[in-house]
Short mmCIF file of C-alpha atoms in Angstrom, two decimals:
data_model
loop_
_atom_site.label_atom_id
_atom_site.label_comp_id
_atom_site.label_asym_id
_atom_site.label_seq_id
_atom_site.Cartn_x
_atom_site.Cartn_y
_atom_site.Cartn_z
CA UNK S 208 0.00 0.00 0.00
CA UNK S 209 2.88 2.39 0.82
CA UNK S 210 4.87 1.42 -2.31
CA UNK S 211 1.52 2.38 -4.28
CA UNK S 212 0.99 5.93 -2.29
CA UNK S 213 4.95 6.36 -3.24
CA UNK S 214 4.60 5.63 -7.13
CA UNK S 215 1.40 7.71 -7.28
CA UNK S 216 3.40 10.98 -7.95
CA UNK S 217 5.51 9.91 -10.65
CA UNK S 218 2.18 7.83 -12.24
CA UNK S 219 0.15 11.24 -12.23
CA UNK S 220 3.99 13.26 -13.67
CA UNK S 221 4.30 10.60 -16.23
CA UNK S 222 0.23 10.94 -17.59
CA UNK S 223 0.96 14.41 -17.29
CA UNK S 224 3.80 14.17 -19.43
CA UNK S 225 2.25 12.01 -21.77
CA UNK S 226 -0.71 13.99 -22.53
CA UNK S 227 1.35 17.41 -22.64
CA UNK S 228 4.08 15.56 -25.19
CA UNK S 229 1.44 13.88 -27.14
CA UNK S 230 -0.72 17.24 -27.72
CA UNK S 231 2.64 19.21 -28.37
CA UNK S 232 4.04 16.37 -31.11
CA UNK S 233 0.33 16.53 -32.45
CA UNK S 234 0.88 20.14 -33.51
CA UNK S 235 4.38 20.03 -34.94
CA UNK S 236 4.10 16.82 -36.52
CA UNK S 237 0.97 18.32 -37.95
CA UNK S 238 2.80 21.37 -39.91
CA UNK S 239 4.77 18.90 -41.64
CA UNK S 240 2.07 16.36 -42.54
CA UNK S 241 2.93 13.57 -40.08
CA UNK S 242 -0.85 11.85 -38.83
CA UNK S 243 -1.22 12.71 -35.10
CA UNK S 244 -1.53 8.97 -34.59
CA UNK S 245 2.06 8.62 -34.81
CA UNK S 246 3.16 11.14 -32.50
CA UNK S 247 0.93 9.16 -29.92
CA UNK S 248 2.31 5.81 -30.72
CA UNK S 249 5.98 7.26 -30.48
CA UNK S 250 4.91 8.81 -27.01
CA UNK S 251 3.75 5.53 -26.12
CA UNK S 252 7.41 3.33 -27.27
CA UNK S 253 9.07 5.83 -25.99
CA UNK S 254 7.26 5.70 -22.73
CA UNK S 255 7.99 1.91 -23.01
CA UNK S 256 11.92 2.42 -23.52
CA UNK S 257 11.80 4.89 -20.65
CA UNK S 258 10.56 1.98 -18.25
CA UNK S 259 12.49 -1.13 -19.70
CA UNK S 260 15.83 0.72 -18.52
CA UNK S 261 14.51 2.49 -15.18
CA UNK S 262 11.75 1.06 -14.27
CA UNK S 263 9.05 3.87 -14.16
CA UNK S 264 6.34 2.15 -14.15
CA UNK S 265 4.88 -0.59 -11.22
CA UNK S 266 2.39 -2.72 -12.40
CA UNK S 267 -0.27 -0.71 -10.88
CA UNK S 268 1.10 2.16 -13.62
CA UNK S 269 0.52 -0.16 -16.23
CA UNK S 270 -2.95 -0.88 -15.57
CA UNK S 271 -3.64 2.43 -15.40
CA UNK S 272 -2.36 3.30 -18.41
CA UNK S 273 -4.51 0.46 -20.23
CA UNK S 274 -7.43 1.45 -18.64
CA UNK S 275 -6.77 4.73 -19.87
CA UNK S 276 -6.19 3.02 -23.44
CA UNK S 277 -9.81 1.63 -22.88
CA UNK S 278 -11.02 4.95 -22.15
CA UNK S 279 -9.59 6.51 -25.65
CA UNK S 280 -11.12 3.26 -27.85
CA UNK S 281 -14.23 3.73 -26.44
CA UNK S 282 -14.40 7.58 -26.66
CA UNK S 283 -13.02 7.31 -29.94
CA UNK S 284 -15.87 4.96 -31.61
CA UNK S 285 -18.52 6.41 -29.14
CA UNK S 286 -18.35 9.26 -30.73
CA UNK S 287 -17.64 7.61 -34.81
CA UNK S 288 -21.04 6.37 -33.67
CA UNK S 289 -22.73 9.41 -32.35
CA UNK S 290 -21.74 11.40 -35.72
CA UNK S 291 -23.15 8.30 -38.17
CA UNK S 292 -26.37 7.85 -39.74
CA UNK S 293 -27.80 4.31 -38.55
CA UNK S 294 -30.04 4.03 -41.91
CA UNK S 295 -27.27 5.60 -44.19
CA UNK S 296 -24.95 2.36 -42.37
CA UNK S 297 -27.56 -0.20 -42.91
CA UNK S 298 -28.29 0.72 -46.53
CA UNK S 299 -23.93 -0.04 -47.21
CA UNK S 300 -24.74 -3.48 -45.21
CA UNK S 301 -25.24 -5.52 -48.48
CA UNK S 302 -22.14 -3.99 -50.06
CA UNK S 303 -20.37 -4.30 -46.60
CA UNK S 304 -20.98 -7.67 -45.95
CA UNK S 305 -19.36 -8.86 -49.12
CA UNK S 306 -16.30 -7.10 -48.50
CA UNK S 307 -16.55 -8.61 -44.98
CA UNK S 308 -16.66 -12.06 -45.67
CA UNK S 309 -13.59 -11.85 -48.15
CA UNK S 310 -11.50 -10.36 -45.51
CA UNK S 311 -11.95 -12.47 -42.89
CA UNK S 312 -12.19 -15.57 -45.17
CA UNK S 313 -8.98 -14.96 -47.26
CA UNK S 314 -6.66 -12.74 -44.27
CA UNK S 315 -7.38 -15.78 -41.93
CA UNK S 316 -6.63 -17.97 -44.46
CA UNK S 317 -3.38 -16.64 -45.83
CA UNK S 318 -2.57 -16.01 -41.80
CA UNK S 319 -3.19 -20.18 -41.82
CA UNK S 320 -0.60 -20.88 -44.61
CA UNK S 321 2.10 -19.10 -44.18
CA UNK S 322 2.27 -19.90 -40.41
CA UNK S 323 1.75 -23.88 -40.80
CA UNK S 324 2.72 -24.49 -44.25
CA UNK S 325 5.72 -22.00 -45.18
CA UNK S 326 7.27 -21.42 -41.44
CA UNK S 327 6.38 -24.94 -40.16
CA UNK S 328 4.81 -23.94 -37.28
CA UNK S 329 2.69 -26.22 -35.12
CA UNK S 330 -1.16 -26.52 -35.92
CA UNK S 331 -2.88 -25.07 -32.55
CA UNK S 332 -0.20 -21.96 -32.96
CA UNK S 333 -0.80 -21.37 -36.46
CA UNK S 334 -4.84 -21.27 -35.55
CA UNK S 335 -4.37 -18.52 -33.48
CA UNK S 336 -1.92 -16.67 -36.10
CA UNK S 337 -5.16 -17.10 -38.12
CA UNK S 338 -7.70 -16.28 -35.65
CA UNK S 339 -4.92 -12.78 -34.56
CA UNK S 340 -5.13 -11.96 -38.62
CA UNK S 341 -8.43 -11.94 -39.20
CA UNK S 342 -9.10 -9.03 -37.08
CA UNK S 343 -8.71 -4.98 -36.78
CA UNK S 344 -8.02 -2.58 -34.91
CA UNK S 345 -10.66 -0.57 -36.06
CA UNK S 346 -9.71 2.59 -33.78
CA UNK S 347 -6.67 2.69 -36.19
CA UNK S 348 -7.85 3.49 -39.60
CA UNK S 349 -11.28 5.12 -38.07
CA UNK S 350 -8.35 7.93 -36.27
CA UNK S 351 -7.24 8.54 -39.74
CA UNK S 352 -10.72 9.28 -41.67
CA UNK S 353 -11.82 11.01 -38.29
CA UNK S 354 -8.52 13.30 -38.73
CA UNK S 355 -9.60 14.04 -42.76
CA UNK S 356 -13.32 14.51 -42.10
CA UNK S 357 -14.64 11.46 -45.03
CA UNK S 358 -15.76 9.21 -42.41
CA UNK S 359 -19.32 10.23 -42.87
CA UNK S 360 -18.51 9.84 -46.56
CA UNK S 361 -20.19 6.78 -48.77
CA UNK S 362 -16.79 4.66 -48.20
CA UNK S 363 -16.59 5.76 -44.94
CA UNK S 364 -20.00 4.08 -43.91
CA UNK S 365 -18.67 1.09 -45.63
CA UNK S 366 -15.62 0.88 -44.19
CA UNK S 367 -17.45 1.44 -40.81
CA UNK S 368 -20.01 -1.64 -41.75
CA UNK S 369 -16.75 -4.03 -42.25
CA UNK S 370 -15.08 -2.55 -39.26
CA UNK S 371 -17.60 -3.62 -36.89
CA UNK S 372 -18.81 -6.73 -38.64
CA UNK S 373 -14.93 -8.18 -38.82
CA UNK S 374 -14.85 -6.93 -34.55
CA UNK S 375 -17.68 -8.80 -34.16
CA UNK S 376 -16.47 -11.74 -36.39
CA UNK S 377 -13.09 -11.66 -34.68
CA UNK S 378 -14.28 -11.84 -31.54
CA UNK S 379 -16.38 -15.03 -32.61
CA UNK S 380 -13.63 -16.88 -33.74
CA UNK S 381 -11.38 -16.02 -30.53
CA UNK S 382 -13.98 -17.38 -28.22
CA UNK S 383 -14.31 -20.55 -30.71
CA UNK S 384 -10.97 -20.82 -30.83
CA UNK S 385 -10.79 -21.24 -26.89
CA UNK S 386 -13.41 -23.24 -26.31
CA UNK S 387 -11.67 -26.02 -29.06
CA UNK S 388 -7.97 -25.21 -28.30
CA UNK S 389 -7.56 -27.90 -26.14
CA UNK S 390 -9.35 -30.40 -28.10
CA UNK S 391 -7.38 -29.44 -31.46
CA UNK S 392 -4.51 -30.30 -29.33
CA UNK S 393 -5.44 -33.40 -27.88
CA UNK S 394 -7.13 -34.67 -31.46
CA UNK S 395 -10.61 -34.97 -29.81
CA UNK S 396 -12.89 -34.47 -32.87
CA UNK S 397 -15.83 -35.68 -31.48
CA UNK S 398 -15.90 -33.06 -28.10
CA UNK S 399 -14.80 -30.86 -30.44
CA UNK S 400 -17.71 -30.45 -32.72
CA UNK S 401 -20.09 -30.31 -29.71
CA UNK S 402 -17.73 -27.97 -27.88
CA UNK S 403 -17.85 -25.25 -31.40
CA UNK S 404 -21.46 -25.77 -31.32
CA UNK S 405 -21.88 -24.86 -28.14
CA UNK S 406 -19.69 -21.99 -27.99
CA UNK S 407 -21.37 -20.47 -30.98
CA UNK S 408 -25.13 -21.09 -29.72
CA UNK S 409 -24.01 -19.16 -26.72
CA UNK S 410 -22.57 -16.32 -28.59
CA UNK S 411 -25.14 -15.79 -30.75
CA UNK S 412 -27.86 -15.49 -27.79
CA UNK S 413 -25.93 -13.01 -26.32
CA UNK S 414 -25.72 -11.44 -29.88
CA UNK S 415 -29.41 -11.15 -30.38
CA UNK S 416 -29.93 -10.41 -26.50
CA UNK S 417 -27.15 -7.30 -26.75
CA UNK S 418 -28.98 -5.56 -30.51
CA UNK S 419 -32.39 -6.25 -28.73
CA UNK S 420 -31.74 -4.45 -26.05
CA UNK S 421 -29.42 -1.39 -28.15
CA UNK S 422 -33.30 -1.12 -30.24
CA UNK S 423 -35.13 -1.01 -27.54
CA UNK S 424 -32.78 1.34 -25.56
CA UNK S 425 -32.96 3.51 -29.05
CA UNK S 426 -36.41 3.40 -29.80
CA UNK S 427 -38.55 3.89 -26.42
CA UNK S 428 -35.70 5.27 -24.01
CA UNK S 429 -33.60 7.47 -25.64
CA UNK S 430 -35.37 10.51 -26.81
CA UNK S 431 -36.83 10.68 -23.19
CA UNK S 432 -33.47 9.93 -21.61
CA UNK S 433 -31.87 13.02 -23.45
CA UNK S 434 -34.88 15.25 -22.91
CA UNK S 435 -34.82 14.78 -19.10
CA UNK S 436 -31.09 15.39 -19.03
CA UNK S 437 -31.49 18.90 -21.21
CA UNK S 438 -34.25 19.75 -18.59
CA UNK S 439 -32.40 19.08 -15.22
CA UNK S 440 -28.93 20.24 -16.25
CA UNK S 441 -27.38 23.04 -18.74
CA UNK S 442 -24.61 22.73 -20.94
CA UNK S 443 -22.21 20.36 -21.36
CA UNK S 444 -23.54 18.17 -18.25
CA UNK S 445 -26.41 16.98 -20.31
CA UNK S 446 -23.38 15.47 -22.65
CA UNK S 447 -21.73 14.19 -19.80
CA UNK S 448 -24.97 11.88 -18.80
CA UNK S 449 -24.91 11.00 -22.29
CA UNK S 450 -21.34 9.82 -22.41
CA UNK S 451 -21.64 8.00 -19.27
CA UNK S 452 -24.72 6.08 -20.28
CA UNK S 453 -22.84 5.25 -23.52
CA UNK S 454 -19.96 4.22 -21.15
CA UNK S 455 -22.36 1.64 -19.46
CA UNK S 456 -23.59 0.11 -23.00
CA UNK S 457 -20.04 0.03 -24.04
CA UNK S 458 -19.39 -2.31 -20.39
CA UNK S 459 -22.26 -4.27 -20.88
CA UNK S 460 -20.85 -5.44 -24.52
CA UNK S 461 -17.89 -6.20 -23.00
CA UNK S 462 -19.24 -8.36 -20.18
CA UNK S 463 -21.28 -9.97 -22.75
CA UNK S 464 -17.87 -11.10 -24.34
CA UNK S 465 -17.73 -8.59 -27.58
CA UNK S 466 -15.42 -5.85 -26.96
CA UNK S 467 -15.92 -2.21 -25.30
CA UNK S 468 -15.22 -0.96 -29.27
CA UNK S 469 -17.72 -2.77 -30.22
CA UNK S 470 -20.26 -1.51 -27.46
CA UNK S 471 -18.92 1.87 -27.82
CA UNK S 472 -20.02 2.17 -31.47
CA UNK S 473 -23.37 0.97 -31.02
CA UNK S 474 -23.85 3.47 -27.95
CA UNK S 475 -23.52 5.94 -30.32
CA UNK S 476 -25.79 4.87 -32.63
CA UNK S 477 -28.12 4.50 -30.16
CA UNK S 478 -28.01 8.08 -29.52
CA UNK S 479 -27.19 9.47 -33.25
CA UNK S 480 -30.94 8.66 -34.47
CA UNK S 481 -31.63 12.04 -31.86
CA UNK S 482 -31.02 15.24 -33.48
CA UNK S 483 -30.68 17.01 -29.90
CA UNK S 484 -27.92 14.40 -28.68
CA UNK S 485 -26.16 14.76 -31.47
CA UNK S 486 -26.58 18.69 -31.57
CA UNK S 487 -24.43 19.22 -27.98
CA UNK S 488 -21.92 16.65 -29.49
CA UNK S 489 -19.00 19.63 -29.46
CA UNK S 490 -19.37 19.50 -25.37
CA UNK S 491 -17.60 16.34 -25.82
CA UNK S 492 -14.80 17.41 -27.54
CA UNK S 493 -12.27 18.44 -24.59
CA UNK S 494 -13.09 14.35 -22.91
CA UNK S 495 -12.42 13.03 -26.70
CA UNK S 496 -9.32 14.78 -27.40
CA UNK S 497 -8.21 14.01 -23.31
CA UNK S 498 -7.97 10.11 -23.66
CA UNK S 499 -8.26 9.24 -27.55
CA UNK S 500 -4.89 9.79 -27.72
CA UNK S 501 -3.96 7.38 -24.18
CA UNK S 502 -5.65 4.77 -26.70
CA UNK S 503 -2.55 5.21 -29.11
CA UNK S 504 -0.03 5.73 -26.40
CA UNK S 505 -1.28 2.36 -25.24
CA UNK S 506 -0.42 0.41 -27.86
CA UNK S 507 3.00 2.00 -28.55
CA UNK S 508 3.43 0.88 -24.80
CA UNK S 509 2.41 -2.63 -25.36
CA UNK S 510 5.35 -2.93 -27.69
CA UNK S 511 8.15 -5.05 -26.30
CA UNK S 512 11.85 -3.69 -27.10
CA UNK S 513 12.99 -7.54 -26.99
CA UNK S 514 10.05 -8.55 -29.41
CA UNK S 515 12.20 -6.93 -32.14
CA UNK S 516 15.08 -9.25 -31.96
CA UNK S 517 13.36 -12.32 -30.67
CA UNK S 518 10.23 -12.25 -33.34
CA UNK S 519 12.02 -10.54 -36.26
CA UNK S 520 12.33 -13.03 -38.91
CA UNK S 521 9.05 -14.80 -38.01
CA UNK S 522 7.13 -11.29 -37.78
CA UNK S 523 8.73 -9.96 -41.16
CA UNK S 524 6.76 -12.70 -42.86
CA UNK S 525 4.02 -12.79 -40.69
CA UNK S 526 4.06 -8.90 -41.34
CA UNK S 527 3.94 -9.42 -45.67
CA UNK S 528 0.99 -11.96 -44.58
CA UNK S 529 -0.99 -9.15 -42.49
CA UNK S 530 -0.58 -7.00 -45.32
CA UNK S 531 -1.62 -8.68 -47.70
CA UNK S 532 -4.33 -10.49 -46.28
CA UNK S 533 -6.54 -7.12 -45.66
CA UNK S 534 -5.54 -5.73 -48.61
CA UNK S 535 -6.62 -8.81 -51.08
CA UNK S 536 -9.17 -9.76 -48.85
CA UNK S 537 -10.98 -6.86 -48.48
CA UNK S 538 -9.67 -5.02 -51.37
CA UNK S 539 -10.96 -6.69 -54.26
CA UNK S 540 -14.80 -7.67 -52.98
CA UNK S 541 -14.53 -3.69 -52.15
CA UNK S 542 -13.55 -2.89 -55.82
CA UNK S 543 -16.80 -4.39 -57.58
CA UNK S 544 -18.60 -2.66 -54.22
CA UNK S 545 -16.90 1.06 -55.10
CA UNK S 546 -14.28 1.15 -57.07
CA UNK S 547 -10.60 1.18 -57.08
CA UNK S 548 -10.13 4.80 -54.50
CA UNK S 549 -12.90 2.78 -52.44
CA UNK S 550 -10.71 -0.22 -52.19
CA UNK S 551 -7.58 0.87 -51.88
CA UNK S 552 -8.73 3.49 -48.74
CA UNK S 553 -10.53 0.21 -47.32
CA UNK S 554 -8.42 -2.39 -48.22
CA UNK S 555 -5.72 -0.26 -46.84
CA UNK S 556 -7.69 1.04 -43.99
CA UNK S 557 -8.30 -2.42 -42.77
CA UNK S 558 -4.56 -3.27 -42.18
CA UNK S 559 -4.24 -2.16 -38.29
CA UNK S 560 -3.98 -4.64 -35.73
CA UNK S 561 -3.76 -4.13 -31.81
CA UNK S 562 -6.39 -4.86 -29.59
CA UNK S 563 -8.44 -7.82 -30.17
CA UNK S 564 -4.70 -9.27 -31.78
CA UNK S 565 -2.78 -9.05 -29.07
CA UNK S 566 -6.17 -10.35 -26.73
CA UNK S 567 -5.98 -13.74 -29.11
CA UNK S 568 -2.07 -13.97 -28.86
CA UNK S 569 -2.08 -13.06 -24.79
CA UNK S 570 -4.55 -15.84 -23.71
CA UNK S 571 -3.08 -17.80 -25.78
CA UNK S 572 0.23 -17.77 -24.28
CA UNK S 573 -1.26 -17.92 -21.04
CA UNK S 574 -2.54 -21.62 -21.91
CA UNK S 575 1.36 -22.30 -22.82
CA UNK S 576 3.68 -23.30 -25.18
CA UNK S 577 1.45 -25.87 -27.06
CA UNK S 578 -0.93 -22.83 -27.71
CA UNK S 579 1.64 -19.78 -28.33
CA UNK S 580 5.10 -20.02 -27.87
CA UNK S 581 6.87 -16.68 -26.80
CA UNK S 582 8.42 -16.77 -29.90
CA UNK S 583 5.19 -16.86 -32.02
CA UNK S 584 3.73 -14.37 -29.24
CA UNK S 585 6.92 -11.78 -29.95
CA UNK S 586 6.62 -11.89 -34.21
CA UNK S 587 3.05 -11.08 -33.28
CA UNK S 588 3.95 -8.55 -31.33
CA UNK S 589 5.94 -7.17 -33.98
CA UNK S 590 3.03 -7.07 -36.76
CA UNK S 591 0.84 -5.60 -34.60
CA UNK S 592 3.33 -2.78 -33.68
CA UNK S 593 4.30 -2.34 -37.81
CA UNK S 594 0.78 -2.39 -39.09
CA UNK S 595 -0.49 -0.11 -36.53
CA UNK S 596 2.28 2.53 -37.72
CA UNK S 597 2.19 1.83 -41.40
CA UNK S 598 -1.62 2.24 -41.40
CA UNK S 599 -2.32 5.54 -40.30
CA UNK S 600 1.04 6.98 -42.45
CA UNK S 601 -0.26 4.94 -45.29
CA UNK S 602 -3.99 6.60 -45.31
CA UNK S 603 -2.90 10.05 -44.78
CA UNK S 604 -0.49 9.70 -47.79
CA UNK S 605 -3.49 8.08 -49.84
CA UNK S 606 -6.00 11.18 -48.51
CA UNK S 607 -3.46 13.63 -49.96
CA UNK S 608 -4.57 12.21 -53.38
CA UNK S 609 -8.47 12.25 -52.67
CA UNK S 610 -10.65 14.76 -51.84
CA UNK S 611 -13.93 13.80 -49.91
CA UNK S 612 -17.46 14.39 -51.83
CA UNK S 613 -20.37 14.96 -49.39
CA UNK S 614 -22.37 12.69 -49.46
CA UNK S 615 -20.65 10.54 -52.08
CA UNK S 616 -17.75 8.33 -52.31
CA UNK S 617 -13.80 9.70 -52.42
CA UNK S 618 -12.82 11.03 -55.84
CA UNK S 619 -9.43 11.93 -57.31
CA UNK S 620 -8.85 15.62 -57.59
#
């Protein structure tokens, strides 16, 4: 308890430091035409580095820090989902679901592969290299087309249709993928089947149960919710109730076993089909530029110095599979869905991967060696660290080429 009291100081100097840096790097990074997203990843390694040599940070700091990283995701897609237009998102389903299918299909697949059949790498490890590939770190690319304003654009709704549908897809597989892990090992076809079946049953419920209770929520509560907050309260604390109810849907999704992204998003939509909640949206501004960025500083910190020397080789290929998995996979179904600009800003878009990756590869290892060996767990590592940092540099490079169209699509200029 005393060692805590003691490290509290230097916790609340370093999140001082880290927002202060981050903002700063934002703005001079900015003049020059480097995504903000970077600075905040580079504050978040660097923060790493920092406590690899001296030790800044107790375990207690860590935590703190990822819950902090929590706090950004869900602010971040909270609000993707206050600013989008539920009908405008379900009318891109058709297209979206498509491109969804081919990226999960074909990036798992690839993921499969090259981890079993070109690196030789045991079959229960390899399924979770599959399982880590076929999802995204949606907070990623949706940072980037938040940044150029085109995520309310006709791609943009697509690409935020295939976002959630691959979280949600991802997060199916992962729980699959636990349930059977020990089975696949063992050779046990028969539990296996009935173990998959019973997994999936489960999930599903909890599917339905979860968008039964986000329509309900949207369609009897909300508009009375948001009324009585504008009548007991004045500006921005009507915002605040907003946020924290959205906060409480986002919790509920997780305890459900989707993610807090996930739940975010849809607590925004649940709120973006009222024109008043989405009206005082700009009182949220000052808590959304706070901790989006602790969301990016969090993943730079979950990168492991070691990881680059212990995971190279295997994450270098691993890496061209990552790649090329989003970009094929979701790339081409999204070219007969929009066009080439449409698939090359979603293809590329879909590349990140942090959250729900490193979830797969982290319970994974804590099975053991059979499931994830640290040396599978460190190339993963690795991709997850590139892709997150090639992504955003990637988009902003393609946005200097395109110019949003409201209400449309991107064009060329």
């Amino acid at each position: 308890m005393t060692e805590s009291v003691q490290m509290l100081p230097l916790l609340v100097l370093l999140m001082g430091l880290a927002i202060t840096i981050a903002i700063f790097a934002k703005a001079l990074l900015g003049k020059i035409g480097i995504p903000a997203l970077v600075a905040y990843l580079t504050v978040g390694f660097l923060l790493k580095l920092a406590d690899t040599h001296w030790h800044l940070l107790s375990q207690e700091g860590e935590e703190i820090f990822e819950f902090l990283a929590e706090i950004g995701i869900i602010s971040l897609l909270f609000r993707v989902g206050l600013e989008s237009d539920l009908l405008e998102l379900l009318n891109q389903l058709p297209k979206a679901c498509g491109i969804f299918i081919g990226n999960v299909v074909f990036s798992g697949a690839l993921g499969f592969i090259t981890s079993y059949f070109l690196l030789h790498i045991p079959l229960t490890p390899s399924l979770f290299v599959a399982i880590a590939l076929t999802a995204t770190s949606v907070g990623v690319a949706v940072g980037v087309w938040n940044e150029e304003n085109t995520v309310q654009s006709q791609d943009g709704k697509i690409l935020l249709d295939v976002a959630e549908l691959d979280d949600i897809a991802s997060v199916v597989l992962m729980a699959l993928l636990f349930a059977a892990a020990s089975s696949i090992h063992n050779g046990h076809q028969i539990s296996l089947i009935k173990l998959i079946a019973k997994t999936s049953g489960i999930f599903f419920l909890k599917a339905i149960l979860f968008a039964a209770f986000c329509l309900f929520f949207s369609r009897y509560l909300e508009k009375k919710l948001t009324r009585f907050f504008n009548q007991i309260e004045k500006p921005p604390d009507p915002m605040l109730e907003i946020v924290g109810v959205g906060f409480i849907i986002a919790a509920i999704a997780e305890l459900l076993g989707f993610s807090v992204a996930i739940g975010a998003f849809f607590a925004g939509l649940v709120f973006s089909r009222d024109a008043e909640a989405v009206k005082i949206d700009a009182s949220f501004g000052a808590l959304y530029e706070l901790f989006t960025p602790f969301f990016f500083i969090g993943i730079g910190l979950k990168v492991d110095p070691s990881a680059f020397n212990t995971g190279l080789r295997l994450g270098c290929i691993l890496l061209i599979a990552a790649i090329l998995g989003k970009l094929i996979g979701a790339g081409i179904p999204a070219f007969f869905a929009t066009g080439c600009t449409g698939a090359v800003l979603i293809g590329s878009s879909m590349i990140p991967r942090a959250e729900i990756c490193m979830i797969v590869m982290q319970r994974g290892l804590q099975l053991g060696d059979w499931a994830v060996p640290p040396n599978i767990f460190s190339a993963m590592v690795f991709v997850c660290t590139a892709t997150s940092i090639i992504t955003p540099v990637l988009l902003h490079f393609l946005f200097k080429q395109l110019s949003p169209v409201k209400e449309g699509s991107i064009s060329y200029e």
